[in-house]
């Protein structure tokens, strides 16, 4: 029984041992999904299977391969995303927009690097055929690929990740600086009667402090030294 700690501090408990001349690693849980007592009991259960000549990893792998991607995604959503990610609703929208239709009924054994690469390429071509409003940028396609990779890595760690080796699109930076005439129009608009006072203060505070949007929106009076 061992625990692996990532650079982000994420702790994963697992059983690691040799079986029939090969190393086997079986994930138990991400801390603190189970208590230490429950983790040890599960490790004893796996070791009991090994003693009987049964490889629990192969059993889990067979079950995973028979799952549909829809089932895997919702398993990941409930066990990994919702408890640990504030932005899980964005992941659901990305799944619904770009993964639900092509992957919903696909068995996990269907997923290969070739299939994933073809899907990733199609994301920026198929939608463009529906008109400008339906286009998808390379950056959005890359975020979808990253989500797919995360779902397999966290919810099916005993399977080979089909996203491994699939290259992301080259992204074009959107950073641009306002020109002097544009800055004047911006400040004129902020000072107009149509602009709400709260919005005006938010923009000024963001401009003059260069703080992140989330930090400014979460700011309280106690955080300010006037």
Tab-separated table of C-alpha atoms in Angstrom:
chain	number	residue	atom	x	y	z
A	1	UNK	CA	0.000	0.000	0.000
A	2	UNK	CA	1.440	3.381	-0.949
A	3	UNK	CA	0.430	6.966	-1.586
A	4	UNK	CA	1.557	9.098	-4.518
A	5	UNK	CA	1.646	12.880	-4.026
A	6	UNK	CA	1.580	15.125	-7.101
A	7	UNK	CA	3.223	18.541	-7.384
A	8	UNK	CA	-0.224	20.053	-6.693
A	9	UNK	CA	-0.523	18.128	-3.416
A	10	UNK	CA	-3.090	15.624	-4.727
A	11	UNK	CA	-2.725	12.310	-2.840
A	12	UNK	CA	-3.630	9.006	-4.485
A	13	UNK	CA	-3.616	5.751	-2.495
A	14	UNK	CA	-2.888	2.576	-4.428
A	15	UNK	CA	-1.696	-0.999	-4.168
A	16	UNK	CA	1.546	-1.690	-5.997
A	17	UNK	CA	3.002	-5.181	-6.347
A	18	UNK	CA	4.404	-7.716	-8.791
A	19	UNK	CA	2.119	-10.355	-10.277
A	20	UNK	CA	3.220	-13.086	-12.662
A	21	UNK	CA	6.484	-11.313	-13.370
A	22	UNK	CA	5.034	-7.868	-14.073
A	23	UNK	CA	4.362	-4.783	-11.903
A	24	UNK	CA	0.696	-4.007	-11.169
A	25	UNK	CA	-0.682	-0.740	-9.801
A	26	UNK	CA	-4.277	-0.491	-8.607
A	27	UNK	CA	-5.773	2.818	-7.556
A	28	UNK	CA	-7.867	2.785	-4.378
A	29	UNK	CA	-8.935	6.411	-4.024
A	30	UNK	CA	-7.952	10.052	-3.943
A	31	UNK	CA	-7.518	11.314	-0.393
A	32	UNK	CA	-9.787	12.000	1.500
A	33	UNK	CA	-12.509	10.053	-0.346
A	34	UNK	CA	-12.002	7.124	2.079
A	35	UNK	CA	-10.666	6.851	5.623
A	36	UNK	CA	-7.292	5.221	6.302
A	37	UNK	CA	-9.107	2.201	7.753
A	38	UNK	CA	-11.224	1.806	4.600
A	39	UNK	CA	-8.133	2.187	2.424
A	40	UNK	CA	-6.279	-0.547	4.321
A	41	UNK	CA	-9.299	-2.848	4.125
A	42	UNK	CA	-9.464	-2.338	0.351
A	43	UNK	CA	-5.727	-3.037	0.043
A	44	UNK	CA	-6.204	-6.287	2.016
A	45	UNK	CA	-9.056	-7.220	-0.333
A	46	UNK	CA	-6.868	-6.694	-3.409
A	47	UNK	CA	-3.982	-8.636	-1.855
A	48	UNK	CA	-6.406	-11.472	-1.091
A	49	UNK	CA	-7.362	-11.595	-4.775
A	50	UNK	CA	-3.698	-11.738	-5.765
A	51	UNK	CA	-3.174	-14.636	-3.360
A	52	UNK	CA	-5.936	-16.516	-5.229
A	53	UNK	CA	-4.227	-15.851	-8.566
A	54	UNK	CA	-6.694	-13.132	-9.564
A	55	UNK	CA	-5.444	-9.822	-10.930
A	56	UNK	CA	-7.934	-7.123	-9.794
A	57	UNK	CA	-6.420	-4.638	-12.254
A	58	UNK	CA	-7.410	-6.848	-15.191
A	59	UNK	CA	-10.937	-7.158	-13.818
A	60	UNK	CA	-11.239	-3.388	-13.433
A	61	UNK	CA	-9.795	-2.867	-16.898
A	62	UNK	CA	-12.362	-5.217	-18.447
A	63	UNK	CA	-15.191	-3.334	-16.728
A	64	UNK	CA	-13.789	0.030	-17.851
A	65	UNK	CA	-13.479	-1.092	-21.454
A	66	UNK	CA	-17.145	-2.067	-21.501
A	67	UNK	CA	-18.259	1.302	-20.163
A	68	UNK	CA	-19.502	3.969	-22.535
A	69	UNK	CA	-17.740	7.322	-22.554
A	70	UNK	CA	-20.960	8.945	-21.338
A	71	UNK	CA	-20.888	6.752	-18.232
A	72	UNK	CA	-17.198	7.457	-17.683
A	73	UNK	CA	-17.664	11.205	-18.003
A	74	UNK	CA	-20.503	11.296	-15.494
A	75	UNK	CA	-18.495	9.080	-13.130
A	76	UNK	CA	-15.613	11.553	-13.406
A	77	UNK	CA	-18.002	14.481	-12.964
A	78	UNK	CA	-19.416	13.196	-9.674
A	79	UNK	CA	-16.236	11.748	-8.148
A	80	UNK	CA	-13.557	14.147	-9.350
A	81	UNK	CA	-14.899	17.358	-10.914
A	82	UNK	CA	-17.701	18.459	-8.604
A	83	UNK	CA	-15.792	17.835	-5.344
A	84	UNK	CA	-12.596	19.551	-6.521
A	85	UNK	CA	-13.317	21.992	-9.389
A	86	UNK	CA	-15.244	25.246	-9.225
A	87	UNK	CA	-15.450	25.326	-13.029
A	88	UNK	CA	-17.079	21.905	-13.456
A	89	UNK	CA	-20.126	23.478	-15.133
A	90	UNK	CA	-17.815	24.713	-17.923
A	91	UNK	CA	-16.651	21.113	-18.378
A	92	UNK	CA	-20.262	19.952	-18.685
A	93	UNK	CA	-20.963	22.536	-21.395
A	94	UNK	CA	-17.802	21.538	-23.262
A	95	UNK	CA	-18.830	17.890	-23.052
A	96	UNK	CA	-22.339	18.654	-24.326
A	97	UNK	CA	-21.069	20.808	-27.201
A	98	UNK	CA	-18.161	18.752	-28.489
A	99	UNK	CA	-18.165	15.227	-27.003
A	100	UNK	CA	-21.704	14.075	-26.299
A	101	UNK	CA	-22.727	13.449	-29.915
A	102	UNK	CA	-19.549	11.760	-31.252
A	103	UNK	CA	-18.611	9.837	-28.070
A	104	UNK	CA	-21.767	9.219	-26.044
A	105	UNK	CA	-22.270	5.539	-26.996
A	106	UNK	CA	-18.640	4.674	-27.738
A	107	UNK	CA	-17.123	1.943	-25.564
A	108	UNK	CA	-13.844	2.849	-23.912
A	109	UNK	CA	-12.075	0.112	-25.868
A	110	UNK	CA	-12.920	2.094	-29.044
A	111	UNK	CA	-10.766	5.050	-28.024
A	112	UNK	CA	-7.333	5.131	-29.612
A	113	UNK	CA	-4.871	7.922	-30.352
A	114	UNK	CA	-5.930	7.763	-34.016
A	115	UNK	CA	-9.626	8.195	-33.221
A	116	UNK	CA	-8.934	11.027	-30.790
A	117	UNK	CA	-6.635	12.779	-33.273
A	118	UNK	CA	-9.306	12.571	-36.020
A	119	UNK	CA	-11.946	13.979	-33.658
A	120	UNK	CA	-9.638	16.811	-32.594
A	121	UNK	CA	-8.977	17.715	-36.231
A	122	UNK	CA	-12.678	17.617	-37.142
A	123	UNK	CA	-13.630	20.030	-34.358
A	124	UNK	CA	-12.310	23.008	-36.326
A	125	UNK	CA	-13.660	21.890	-39.714
A	126	UNK	CA	-17.111	20.338	-39.264
A	127	UNK	CA	-18.539	23.243	-37.275
A	128	UNK	CA	-17.279	25.783	-39.802
A	129	UNK	CA	-19.546	24.198	-42.427
A	130	UNK	CA	-22.557	25.402	-40.424
A	131	UNK	CA	-21.593	29.052	-40.760
A	132	UNK	CA	-19.496	31.637	-38.906
A	133	UNK	CA	-21.621	31.442	-35.772
A	134	UNK	CA	-20.729	27.754	-35.333
A	135	UNK	CA	-16.975	27.991	-35.789
A	136	UNK	CA	-14.657	26.751	-33.086
A	137	UNK	CA	-11.178	28.108	-32.479
A	138	UNK	CA	-8.035	25.982	-32.127
A	139	UNK	CA	-7.864	27.092	-28.497
A	140	UNK	CA	-11.377	25.759	-27.810
A	141	UNK	CA	-10.511	22.498	-29.552
A	142	UNK	CA	-7.405	22.234	-27.377
A	143	UNK	CA	-9.428	22.776	-24.192
A	144	UNK	CA	-11.751	19.967	-25.292
A	145	UNK	CA	-8.791	17.653	-25.881
A	146	UNK	CA	-7.376	18.563	-22.459
A	147	UNK	CA	-10.722	17.719	-20.834
A	148	UNK	CA	-10.867	14.339	-22.586
A	149	UNK	CA	-7.323	13.567	-21.420
A	150	UNK	CA	-8.182	14.512	-17.833
A	151	UNK	CA	-11.312	12.335	-17.771
A	152	UNK	CA	-9.337	9.261	-18.840
A	153	UNK	CA	-6.397	10.030	-16.535
A	154	UNK	CA	-8.523	10.462	-13.407
A	155	UNK	CA	-11.527	8.187	-13.949
A	156	UNK	CA	-9.801	5.348	-15.850
A	157	UNK	CA	-6.144	5.367	-14.707
A	158	UNK	CA	-5.793	1.632	-15.360
A	159	UNK	CA	-6.371	2.192	-19.108
A	160	UNK	CA	-3.825	3.596	-21.525
A	161	UNK	CA	-4.781	7.224	-22.097
A	162	UNK	CA	-5.824	7.529	-25.777
A	163	UNK	CA	-4.900	11.236	-25.774
A	164	UNK	CA	-1.222	10.485	-25.211
A	165	UNK	CA	0.759	11.622	-28.238
A	166	UNK	CA	-2.065	13.718	-29.735
A	167	UNK	CA	-0.635	17.173	-30.409
A	168	UNK	CA	-2.583	20.307	-29.660
A	169	UNK	CA	-3.109	23.009	-32.268
A	170	UNK	CA	-0.803	25.982	-32.295
A	171	UNK	CA	-2.662	28.877	-30.689
A	172	UNK	CA	-2.443	32.530	-31.655
A	173	UNK	CA	-2.041	34.933	-28.757
A	174	UNK	CA	-4.944	37.389	-28.379
A	175	UNK	CA	-2.973	39.893	-26.328
A	176	UNK	CA	-3.254	43.439	-27.678
A	177	UNK	CA	-2.653	46.882	-26.205
A	178	UNK	CA	-5.129	49.727	-26.522
A	179	UNK	CA	-3.973	52.677	-28.618
A	180	UNK	CA	-4.143	56.257	-27.218
A	181	UNK	CA	-7.290	57.115	-29.196
A	182	UNK	CA	-8.917	53.888	-28.018
A	183	UNK	CA	-8.076	54.659	-24.401
A	184	UNK	CA	-9.760	58.065	-24.744
A	185	UNK	CA	-12.942	56.469	-26.108
A	186	UNK	CA	-12.855	53.921	-23.283
A	187	UNK	CA	-12.619	56.572	-20.557
A	188	UNK	CA	-15.291	58.702	-22.265
A	189	UNK	CA	-17.602	55.683	-22.258
A	190	UNK	CA	-16.867	54.946	-18.589
A	191	UNK	CA	-17.725	58.526	-17.607
A	192	UNK	CA	-20.978	58.566	-19.576
A	193	UNK	CA	-24.328	58.507	-17.794
A	194	UNK	CA	-25.183	55.124	-19.334
A	195	UNK	CA	-22.356	53.380	-17.431
A	196	UNK	CA	-23.273	52.155	-13.967
A	197	UNK	CA	-21.169	53.346	-11.046
A	198	UNK	CA	-20.276	49.821	-9.871
A	199	UNK	CA	-19.145	48.786	-13.350
A	200	UNK	CA	-17.116	51.987	-13.748
A	201	UNK	CA	-15.369	51.408	-10.395
A	202	UNK	CA	-14.654	47.794	-11.298
A	203	UNK	CA	-12.998	48.767	-14.598
A	204	UNK	CA	-10.922	51.542	-13.011
A	205	UNK	CA	-9.784	49.321	-10.166
A	206	UNK	CA	-8.808	46.582	-12.618
A	207	UNK	CA	-6.906	48.998	-14.856
A	208	UNK	CA	-5.005	50.799	-12.134
A	209	UNK	CA	-4.093	47.744	-10.040
A	210	UNK	CA	-3.628	45.176	-12.863
A	211	UNK	CA	-5.229	42.649	-10.520
A	212	UNK	CA	-6.913	39.521	-11.846
A	213	UNK	CA	-10.627	39.728	-12.575
A	214	UNK	CA	-11.441	37.035	-9.997
A	215	UNK	CA	-9.443	38.899	-7.328
A	216	UNK	CA	-11.184	42.199	-7.997
A	217	UNK	CA	-14.643	40.609	-7.966
A	218	UNK	CA	-13.879	38.775	-4.722
A	219	UNK	CA	-12.439	41.866	-3.025
A	220	UNK	CA	-13.974	43.127	0.227
A	221	UNK	CA	-13.580	46.482	1.974
A	222	UNK	CA	-11.377	44.794	4.560
A	223	UNK	CA	-8.914	43.974	1.745
A	224	UNK	CA	-8.373	47.636	0.889
A	225	UNK	CA	-6.002	50.111	2.532
A	226	UNK	CA	-7.229	53.560	1.519
